[in-house]
Amino acid sequence: MSTVPKQGPSLLLIEGCLTAIAFAVAFCWPRLGSVWFSRVDRIFSRLARRKSLSVAVVGFAALLLRLAILPLCPIPQPFVHDDFSFLLAADTFASGRLTNPTPAMWMHFESFHITMKPTYMSMYFPAQGMVLAAGKILAGHPWFGLLVVTALMCSAICWMLQAWLPPTWALLGGILAVLRIGLFSYWIDTYSGAGSIAALGGALVLGALPRFMRGARLRDGLLLAAGVILLGTSRLYEGMLLCLPVAFVLVRWIFFGKNQPTSAVLLRRTAVPLTLIVAAGAWMGYYNHRLFGNPVTLPYTVDRAQYGVAPYFVWQSERPEPLYRHEVMRRFYEQQELDGFQKIHDVSGFVPQTLVKAAEGILFFAGIVLLVPLLMLRRVLLDRRIRFLVLCVLVLMAGQLVEIFLFPHYLAPFAAAFYAIGLQALRHLRLWTPGGQPVGLTLTRLTVTLCVVLAGVRLGAEPLHLGLPTWPGAWASEWYGSDRRSGTTRAQIESRMEQIPGRHLVIVRYSPTHNSLDEWVYNAADIDNSKVVWAREMDEAENLELIHYYKDRTVWLVQPDSKPTDISLYPSPRQAINAQWIKH
């Protein structure tokens, strides 16, 4: 295993220092670069006035820039639990199936966030798996599906903002989405969370709402329905938190609005969108029936009932310990998850843990540099233009208070609302003139400039050995992503196995102190026909049964916790083969 280079300054520290410098410069030299910035503003405004072109430019920028930086930020290797779960879904869908039969040796293949019974499949909602499957089928790799959806998300955020803000600010919001989410975040650099899909759905809902209420056009109704469907098939709970205030406003407009269309027109414009939503709900019922045997049994629930101890909501009680066949899984569910539940479930821990959750969300969407516009938070809260979006965020906050866990992709349906509120704060900041000096204007320009500069710094982070958050660890989901060394050793071993003639069974043996977040046992949808099968070591009789079942395979033992990682032929009388294997 190669030596890890010494890490330099943290990117978060660099961002904080540059933000402080920008703040000082704006006060000391409030007219700095005004001529140059004015020229850029004029060019930017000309593009922004062409709304359709602006939306297209944002999407293609996200797509082409991410492809252009592949030499420095290559297609990511899966390395977290959720990655492999979603990739299992992608492999299943790409094979033309909704789920897979439980494998014969399933107890050796149990893993995190994967349901083995009644069927073998990812525990998550299907949208992300379908996107990854489309990328695998159409472009040869699941990541390309995620790339396209992320580009669509950036375009949709720009389009949504055009309905709420002046076009110049909408274009700026789209570009910030590219720089802050579309290029480096874990939404594009892992296969987890369905953040881009949920953010796309939320942007469609919030962008279509005011447009539909202005003209009741079928196109806007269809886009709103598409957003609802994306939310319902990716992040149902948070999607419902967004759809509730949207539904309230629509119902109030239909029955009490001053400019509502006639009943006949409204029926014609809503029949097809409502039919699509109902059809998507019926399909989800069928999907649940195929996977779990019951149309009203939602994803997550079966897997959590089989393995989880910590519930998802604060009013729920700790569940009894289920039967764990593997110590590493027991440690994850009883230590990693249960520890977080017990902290936030305790009265003394609720407030600090809630603040930590809020900080994680803020760092992802705003970092440090985009906290500057929050100087104008009071004005924003009193602003009638975005009052509804502020209400949506308040609903989200109430909904998150009762959830135990939070990752930034939980907030994804509200991403476009966050951008709208932040940009409105930036508009107020632009007009700030303490002492009669254009401090706010210069600070606004420097803030946007810093976002571009920081994207460049992030691009060179790995060659320059700048400090990226490590996974697992605190703040590993900041906007600039995390150190992706985790998972590389497993990927290297699997790649070498794929090149060796014949088929292979890799039995994984962990040490008693193994980190349960560093998981190695994941498999494809069709385990028995895979070239490489990964399995957990159990007791001697069960191991012999596994080896006998895969009697046509070369059996290897991998010990991830040895330094370097040790892999050798599995010690078995059947394996009388003299071979050498590279040490990792």
XYZ file of C-alpha atoms in Angstrom:
584
model
C 0.000 0.000 0.000
C 1.371 3.372 -0.975
C 2.334 5.857 1.711
C -0.276 8.540 2.303
C 1.253 11.989 1.702
C 1.231 14.443 4.575
C -1.802 16.675 4.421
C -1.483 20.456 4.309
C -3.898 23.137 5.500
C -7.556 22.246 5.711
C -9.758 23.514 2.904
C -12.237 24.697 5.508
C -9.492 26.780 7.143
C -8.485 28.227 3.769
C -12.104 29.119 3.032
C -12.459 30.820 6.411
C -9.268 32.862 5.964
C -10.173 33.996 2.452
C -13.652 34.996 3.631
C -12.156 37.091 6.444
C -9.793 38.761 3.976
C -12.677 39.553 1.605
C -14.627 41.081 4.478
C -11.681 43.304 5.452
C -11.010 44.360 1.859
C -14.650 45.362 1.332
C -14.463 47.742 4.304
C -10.998 49.107 3.611
C -11.263 49.473 -0.171
C -15.014 49.548 -0.917
C -14.524 50.596 -4.556
C -11.868 48.017 -5.383
C -12.173 46.697 -8.959
C -15.488 48.448 -9.556
C -14.747 49.142 -13.249
C -13.811 45.541 -13.993
C -16.697 44.122 -11.977
C -19.141 46.453 -13.773
C -18.058 45.077 -17.145
C -18.558 41.521 -15.940
C -21.991 42.477 -14.567
C -23.096 43.818 -17.957
C -21.999 40.691 -19.818
C -23.627 38.511 -17.203
C -26.890 40.476 -17.381
C -27.116 40.120 -21.156
C -26.921 36.336 -20.872
C -29.343 36.236 -17.938
C -32.061 38.049 -19.902
C -32.188 35.066 -22.253
C -33.782 32.757 -19.724
C -33.914 29.517 -21.691
C -30.307 29.942 -22.775
C -29.279 30.615 -19.173
C -30.857 27.363 -18.008
C -29.096 25.445 -20.778
C -25.739 27.105 -20.099
C -25.889 26.155 -16.420
C -26.676 22.517 -17.204
C -23.999 22.152 -19.870
C -21.470 23.915 -17.639
C -22.083 21.348 -14.887
C -21.803 18.488 -17.372
C -18.770 19.643 -19.361
C -16.766 21.043 -16.466
C -17.123 17.813 -14.463
C -16.011 15.811 -17.491
C -13.100 18.202 -18.062
C -11.736 17.726 -14.525
C -11.876 13.918 -14.633
C -8.037 13.690 -14.773
C -7.897 15.357 -11.335
C -11.252 14.168 -9.972
C -11.804 10.759 -11.581
C -14.962 8.670 -11.552
C -15.379 7.794 -7.867
C -14.846 4.372 -6.377
C -17.677 3.183 -4.100
C -16.545 3.290 -0.478
C -19.449 3.939 1.899
C -22.246 1.551 2.848
C -24.861 3.392 0.817
C -22.698 3.356 -2.318
C -22.818 -0.402 -2.567
C -26.494 -0.557 -1.697
C -27.443 1.827 -4.500
C -25.078 0.067 -6.924
C -26.821 -3.218 -6.114
C -30.107 -1.550 -7.104
C -28.487 -0.263 -10.306
C -27.184 -3.713 -11.198
C -30.602 -5.229 -10.503
C -32.500 -2.703 -12.643
C -29.907 -2.914 -15.425
C -30.493 -6.672 -15.473
C -34.206 -6.094 -16.121
C -35.384 -7.081 -12.630
C -36.985 -5.205 -9.755
C -35.365 -7.439 -7.152
C -33.416 -10.679 -6.753
C -34.152 -14.001 -5.056
C -32.471 -14.577 -1.712
C -29.102 -16.261 -2.441
C -28.490 -19.746 -1.114
C -25.598 -18.750 1.146
C -27.217 -15.468 2.154
C -25.968 -15.428 5.743
C -22.395 -15.028 4.458
C -23.477 -12.085 2.262
C -25.415 -10.024 4.793
C -24.359 -6.397 4.659
C -25.391 -2.884 5.574
C -28.498 -1.289 4.049
C -29.169 -4.399 1.966
C -32.217 -6.583 2.500
C -31.698 -10.330 2.152
C -35.217 -11.508 2.988
C -37.855 -11.735 1.623
C -35.765 -10.718 -1.416
C -32.185 -9.586 -2.017
C -32.131 -5.864 -2.817
C -31.119 -2.378 -1.686
C -33.248 -1.089 1.178
C -33.606 2.364 -0.412
C -36.178 4.025 -2.645
C -35.640 3.173 -6.321
C -34.969 6.519 -8.078
C -31.205 6.646 -7.498
C -30.771 3.013 -8.517
C -32.702 3.649 -11.734
C -30.532 6.641 -12.608
C -27.372 4.626 -11.985
C -28.795 1.745 -14.045
C -29.470 4.137 -16.935
C -25.866 5.311 -16.781
C -24.623 1.739 -16.798
C -26.786 0.733 -19.762
C -26.406 3.858 -21.911
C -22.866 4.982 -21.108
C -21.157 1.910 -19.673
C -20.809 3.176 -16.087
C -23.406 4.045 -13.415
C -21.704 7.343 -12.572
C -22.650 8.896 -15.916
C -26.313 8.643 -14.988
C -25.561 10.528 -11.790
C -23.593 13.124 -13.752
C -26.502 13.857 -16.089
C -29.006 14.124 -13.238
C -26.687 16.491 -11.357
C -26.430 18.698 -14.445
C -30.229 18.661 -14.741
C -30.447 19.601 -11.059
C -28.269 22.685 -11.622
C -30.406 23.699 -14.619
C -33.594 23.159 -12.633
C -32.318 25.323 -9.767
C -31.640 28.141 -12.242
C -35.113 27.663 -13.778
C -36.756 27.643 -10.354
C -34.957 30.835 -9.337
C -36.220 32.592 -12.467
C -39.741 32.246 -11.057
C -38.797 33.918 -7.774
C -35.923 36.336 -8.461
C -34.691 38.639 -11.243
C -33.007 36.689 -14.086
C -29.466 37.872 -13.288
C -29.706 36.474 -9.783
C -31.286 33.265 -11.038
C -28.330 32.698 -13.376
C -25.922 33.416 -10.524
C -27.735 30.845 -8.388
C -27.404 28.227 -11.104
C -23.670 28.876 -11.418
C -23.212 28.671 -7.647
C -25.020 25.328 -7.691
C -22.509 24.097 -10.270
C -19.523 25.323 -8.247
C -20.757 24.237 -4.837
C -22.579 20.966 -5.593
C -22.165 19.936 -9.212
C -18.383 19.563 -9.337
C -17.042 18.251 -6.037
C -19.696 17.439 -3.446
C -20.464 13.918 -2.305
C -23.690 14.158 -4.328
C -21.551 13.742 -7.459
C -18.500 12.007 -5.948
C -20.283 9.084 -4.308
C -23.256 6.954 -5.323
C -25.160 7.674 -2.116
C -28.147 9.616 -0.956
C -30.056 10.535 -4.125
C -29.300 14.176 -3.283
C -29.223 15.364 -6.906
C -32.494 13.601 -7.739
C -34.316 14.986 -4.703
C -32.937 18.492 -5.338
C -34.073 18.233 -8.968
C -37.546 17.212 -7.810
C -37.734 20.033 -5.284
C -36.611 22.613 -7.849
C -39.273 21.424 -10.310
C -42.000 21.668 -7.652
C -40.979 25.131 -6.436
C -40.341 26.430 -9.944
C -43.619 25.144 -11.376
C -45.792 26.354 -8.482
C -45.774 30.134 -9.178
C -45.821 29.565 -12.938
C -48.859 27.290 -12.714
C -50.672 29.767 -10.475
C -50.026 32.555 -12.993
C -51.246 30.745 -16.101
C -52.489 27.251 -15.212
C -50.520 25.836 -18.124
C -50.405 22.083 -18.668
C -46.618 22.198 -19.064
C -46.146 23.655 -15.597
C -48.563 21.124 -14.141
C -46.577 18.295 -15.727
C -43.288 19.653 -14.385
C -44.795 19.965 -10.905
C -46.032 16.378 -11.128
C -42.589 15.220 -12.289
C -41.046 16.897 -9.261
C -43.513 15.237 -6.897
C -42.773 11.834 -8.449
C -39.014 12.323 -8.115
C -39.426 13.256 -4.467
C -41.720 10.309 -3.783
C -39.277 7.828 -5.294
C -36.117 9.253 -3.721
C -36.734 11.014 -0.385
C -40.345 10.501 0.635
C -40.341 12.040 4.116
C -38.558 15.281 3.238
C -40.453 15.405 -0.048
C -43.703 15.352 1.905
C -42.432 18.202 4.076
C -42.024 20.261 0.900
C -45.244 19.164 -0.764
C -47.427 19.982 2.254
C -47.036 23.798 2.057
C -47.162 23.602 -1.748
C -50.454 21.689 -1.600
C -51.837 24.149 0.947
C -51.075 27.121 -1.317
C -52.538 25.386 -4.374
C -55.762 24.466 -2.561
C -56.141 27.979 -1.199
C -55.567 29.418 -4.675
C -58.073 27.051 -6.304
C -60.857 27.824 -3.840
C -60.120 31.355 -2.683
C -57.704 32.884 -5.207
C -58.615 35.984 -7.169
C -57.252 34.858 -10.542
C -57.983 31.137 -10.513
C -59.159 29.604 -13.816
C -62.594 28.159 -14.364
C -63.328 24.659 -13.138
C -63.332 23.291 -16.697
C -59.926 24.778 -17.506
C -58.501 23.644 -14.187
C -59.750 20.097 -14.768
C -58.154 19.945 -18.210
C -54.827 21.261 -16.900
C -54.622 19.032 -13.831
C -56.078 15.726 -15.029
C -52.915 14.431 -16.680
C -50.505 15.585 -13.926
C -52.688 14.032 -11.230
C -52.971 10.826 -13.264
C -49.174 10.639 -13.478
C -48.828 11.075 -9.711
C -51.416 8.370 -9.036
C -49.738 6.046 -11.557
C -46.355 6.590 -9.902
C -47.907 5.813 -6.507
C -49.440 2.615 -7.896
C -46.076 1.616 -9.370
C -44.390 2.176 -5.998
C -47.034 -0.080 -4.453
C -46.202 -2.760 -7.004
C -42.483 -2.260 -6.364
C -42.997 -2.662 -2.621
C -45.087 -5.778 -3.228
C -42.356 -7.367 -5.332
C -39.617 -6.563 -2.840
C -41.355 -6.931 0.492
C -44.553 -8.830 -0.233
C -46.869 -5.941 0.651
C -47.674 -2.802 -1.392
C -47.859 -0.594 1.712
C -44.542 -1.782 3.165
C -42.153 1.041 2.308
C -38.424 0.743 1.591
C -36.259 1.040 4.712
C -38.855 -0.584 6.991
C -38.049 -4.273 6.457
C -34.291 -3.779 6.681
C -34.618 -1.588 9.765
C -36.889 -4.126 11.432
C -34.345 -6.876 10.772
C -31.198 -5.008 11.814
C -31.845 -1.577 13.322
C -31.908 -0.809 17.031
C -32.067 2.986 16.868
C -35.332 4.404 15.479
C -35.524 7.352 13.079
C -37.701 9.695 15.171
C -37.188 11.130 18.651
C -40.546 10.022 20.032
C -39.786 6.365 19.258
C -38.134 4.017 21.718
C -35.029 1.928 21.290
C -35.851 -1.398 19.644
C -34.925 -4.783 21.118
C -31.660 -6.189 19.860
C -32.263 -8.438 16.833
C -30.279 -11.556 15.998
C -26.913 -10.495 14.591
C -24.932 -13.217 12.874
C -21.862 -10.991 12.466
C -20.121 -8.973 15.148
C -19.235 -6.130 12.776
C -22.904 -5.543 12.043
C -23.816 -5.621 15.726
C -21.188 -2.953 16.459
C -22.472 -0.694 13.709
C -26.115 -0.813 14.722
C -25.527 -0.857 18.492
C -22.589 1.541 18.695
C -22.498 3.836 15.677
C -26.247 4.338 15.276
C -27.441 3.803 18.829
C -24.915 6.262 20.215
C -26.373 9.052 18.076
C -29.916 8.124 19.079
C -29.126 8.098 22.784
C -27.449 11.497 22.621
C -30.304 13.269 20.869
C -32.985 11.327 22.750
C -31.601 12.602 26.046
C -32.956 15.991 27.187
C -29.471 17.378 27.859
C -28.181 16.206 24.497
C -31.070 17.270 22.271
C -30.027 20.905 21.837
C -26.282 20.343 21.170
C -26.977 17.446 18.803
C -29.588 19.514 16.966
C -27.037 22.318 16.573
C -24.530 19.837 15.186
C -27.121 18.663 12.649
C -27.787 22.265 11.644
C -24.064 22.976 11.294
C -23.628 19.973 8.990
C -26.383 21.201 6.703
C -25.093 24.783 6.685
C -21.517 23.748 5.941
C -22.666 21.694 2.981
C -24.846 24.313 1.305
C -23.053 27.503 2.374
C -19.611 26.581 3.606
C -18.165 29.688 5.230
C -18.055 32.125 2.334
C -21.803 32.020 1.692
C -22.559 32.722 5.333
C -21.666 36.381 4.685
C -25.088 37.239 3.152
C -26.760 36.070 6.353
C -25.860 39.496 7.741
C -29.093 40.461 6.022
C -31.140 37.627 7.536
C -33.551 39.939 9.325
C -34.398 41.753 6.098
C -34.846 38.457 4.286
C -37.284 37.152 6.882
C -39.408 40.273 6.386
C -39.209 40.094 2.580
C -42.585 39.376 0.963
C -40.996 38.111 -2.279
C -39.734 34.868 -0.745
C -42.008 34.601 2.291
C -43.424 31.288 1.062
C -39.937 29.809 0.664
C -39.050 30.854 4.200
C -42.227 29.122 5.351
C -41.136 25.953 3.512
C -37.794 26.009 5.299
C -39.528 26.453 8.653
C -41.609 23.348 7.893
C -38.381 21.512 7.072
C -36.809 22.627 10.347
C -39.791 21.342 12.292
C -39.597 18.041 10.446
C -35.864 17.695 11.079
C -36.183 18.376 14.779
C -37.917 15.032 15.226
C -35.454 13.032 13.094
C -32.541 11.343 14.816
C -30.078 11.468 11.944
C -29.273 14.113 9.376
C -27.076 14.133 6.290
C -27.135 16.984 3.760
C -28.979 14.875 1.187
C -31.902 14.730 3.632
C -32.295 18.458 2.927
C -31.988 18.083 -0.842
C -35.671 18.709 -1.701
C -35.213 22.215 -0.274
C -31.905 22.995 -2.028
C -33.523 25.412 -4.500
C -35.293 27.197 -1.620
C -31.973 27.587 0.198
C -30.456 29.160 -2.909
C -33.389 31.536 -3.336
C -33.192 32.707 0.285
C -29.406 33.072 0.139
C -29.534 35.028 -3.114
C -32.208 37.341 -1.754
C -29.936 37.973 1.226
C -27.130 38.696 -1.234
C -29.385 41.205 -3.023
C -30.013 43.014 0.251
C -26.299 42.894 1.070
C -25.505 44.506 -2.292
C -27.463 47.623 -1.196
C -25.690 47.901 2.165
C -23.774 51.203 2.400
C -22.367 51.747 5.908
C -20.886 55.239 6.108
C -22.187 55.965 2.628
C -19.643 53.580 1.068
C -20.585 50.688 -1.279
C -19.260 48.081 1.143
C -22.127 45.679 0.455
C -21.669 45.868 -3.314
C -17.964 45.061 -3.071
C -18.544 42.346 -0.475
C -21.158 40.746 -2.740
C -18.780 40.747 -5.689
C -15.918 39.361 -3.621
C -18.148 36.622 -2.217
C -19.042 35.424 -5.706
C -15.401 35.707 -6.794
C -14.317 33.633 -3.807
C -16.716 30.856 -4.815
C -14.908 30.636 -8.145
C -11.483 30.822 -6.496
C -12.372 28.138 -3.966
C -13.522 25.826 -6.747
C -10.057 26.223 -8.262
C -8.420 25.561 -4.898
C -10.542 22.441 -4.459
C -9.556 21.257 -7.928
C -5.910 21.313 -6.878
C -6.505 19.990 -3.361
C -5.214 16.472 -3.942
C -2.135 17.399 -6.059
C -1.262 20.085 -3.486
C -1.978 17.706 -0.571
C -4.455 20.120 0.994
C -6.468 18.713 3.856
C -9.748 17.093 2.863
C -12.106 15.634 5.478
C -11.510 11.919 5.907
C -14.251 9.325 5.816
C -15.478 8.305 8.295
C -15.157 11.457 10.327
C -16.729 14.761 11.253
C -17.684 17.128 8.438
C -16.850 14.589 5.742
C -19.878 15.782 3.769
C -18.796 19.406 3.247
C -19.367 20.903 -0.188
C -15.890 20.039 -1.421
C -16.350 16.351 -0.641
C -14.042 14.105 1.347
C -10.782 12.233 1.124
C -11.634 9.266 -1.099
C -8.791 6.935 -0.131
C -11.292 4.754 1.724
C -12.304 1.783 -0.390
C -9.334 1.882 -2.761
C -7.666 -1.255 -1.385
C -10.797 -3.339 -1.829
C -11.258 -1.971 -5.346
C -7.654 -2.803 -6.243
C -8.030 -6.369 -5.003
C -11.287 -6.869 -6.887
C -9.743 -5.448 -10.059
C -6.840 -7.908 -9.824
C -9.244 -10.774 -9.192
C -11.171 -9.877 -12.330
C -7.974 -10.306 -14.359
C -7.099 -13.753 -13.002
C -8.533 -16.708 -14.972
C -11.345 -18.622 -13.347
C -13.833 -17.589 -10.706
C -13.082 -16.594 -7.134
C -14.559 -16.649 -3.663
C -13.081 -14.065 -1.269
C -13.740 -14.728 2.416
C -13.269 -11.658 4.610
C -11.894 -11.979 8.142
C -12.063 -8.875 10.329
C -10.119 -8.240 13.503
C -12.092 -7.706 16.749
C -11.385 -3.958 16.482
C -12.408 -3.538 12.837
C -14.117 -0.235 11.986
C -17.650 -1.162 10.941
C -17.790 1.809 8.544
C -15.023 0.198 6.452
C -17.079 -2.592 4.916
C -15.748 -5.078 2.348
C -18.584 -7.589 1.835
C -20.710 -6.426 -1.089
C -21.784 -8.307 -4.194
C -23.545 -7.899 -7.515
C -27.211 -8.697 -8.081
C -26.516 -12.195 -9.470
C -24.075 -13.492 -6.876
C -23.739 -17.072 -8.107
C -22.742 -15.987 -11.619
C -20.327 -13.254 -10.522
C -16.649 -13.736 -11.240
C -15.730 -12.535 -7.725
C -17.925 -13.297 -4.712
C -17.275 -11.609 -1.362
C -18.359 -13.466 1.794
C -18.068 -13.129 5.561
C -16.120 -15.700 7.505
C -18.309 -17.579 9.987
C -17.650 -20.741 11.996
C -15.758 -23.676 10.536
C -18.806 -25.763 9.569
C -20.512 -22.841 7.856
C -17.319 -21.890 6.042
C -16.921 -25.455 4.732
C -20.528 -25.407 3.546
C -19.865 -22.142 1.700
C -16.676 -23.481 0.101
C -18.447 -26.676 -0.924
C -21.268 -24.672 -2.516
C -18.713 -22.708 -4.555
C -16.531 -25.734 -5.196
C -15.542 -24.560 -8.683
C -13.917 -21.376 -7.357
C -10.502 -20.496 -6.010
C -11.000 -19.502 -2.389
C -9.076 -16.584 -0.907
C -8.822 -15.136 2.581
C -8.530 -11.369 2.947
C -7.732 -9.683 6.253
C -8.369 -5.950 5.826
C -7.066 -4.989 9.268
C -3.534 -6.318 8.782
C -0.936 -3.744 7.750
C -0.508 -4.122 4.855
C -3.793 -5.825 3.953
C -3.168 -9.548 3.785
C -4.654 -11.783 1.096
C -3.780 -15.437 0.629
C -5.318 -18.723 -0.363
C -7.881 -19.801 2.176
C -6.472 -22.507 4.502
C -8.486 -25.524 3.458
C -7.554 -29.120 2.601
C -9.222 -28.657 -0.758
C -6.857 -25.815 -1.633
C -3.586 -27.674 -2.263
C -2.383 -24.979 -4.639
C 0.993 -23.311 -4.363
C 0.479 -19.668 -5.350
C 1.692 -16.273 -4.349
C -0.345 -13.143 -3.924
C 0.663 -9.544 -3.693
C 0.580 -7.961 -0.267
C -1.367 -4.748 0.049
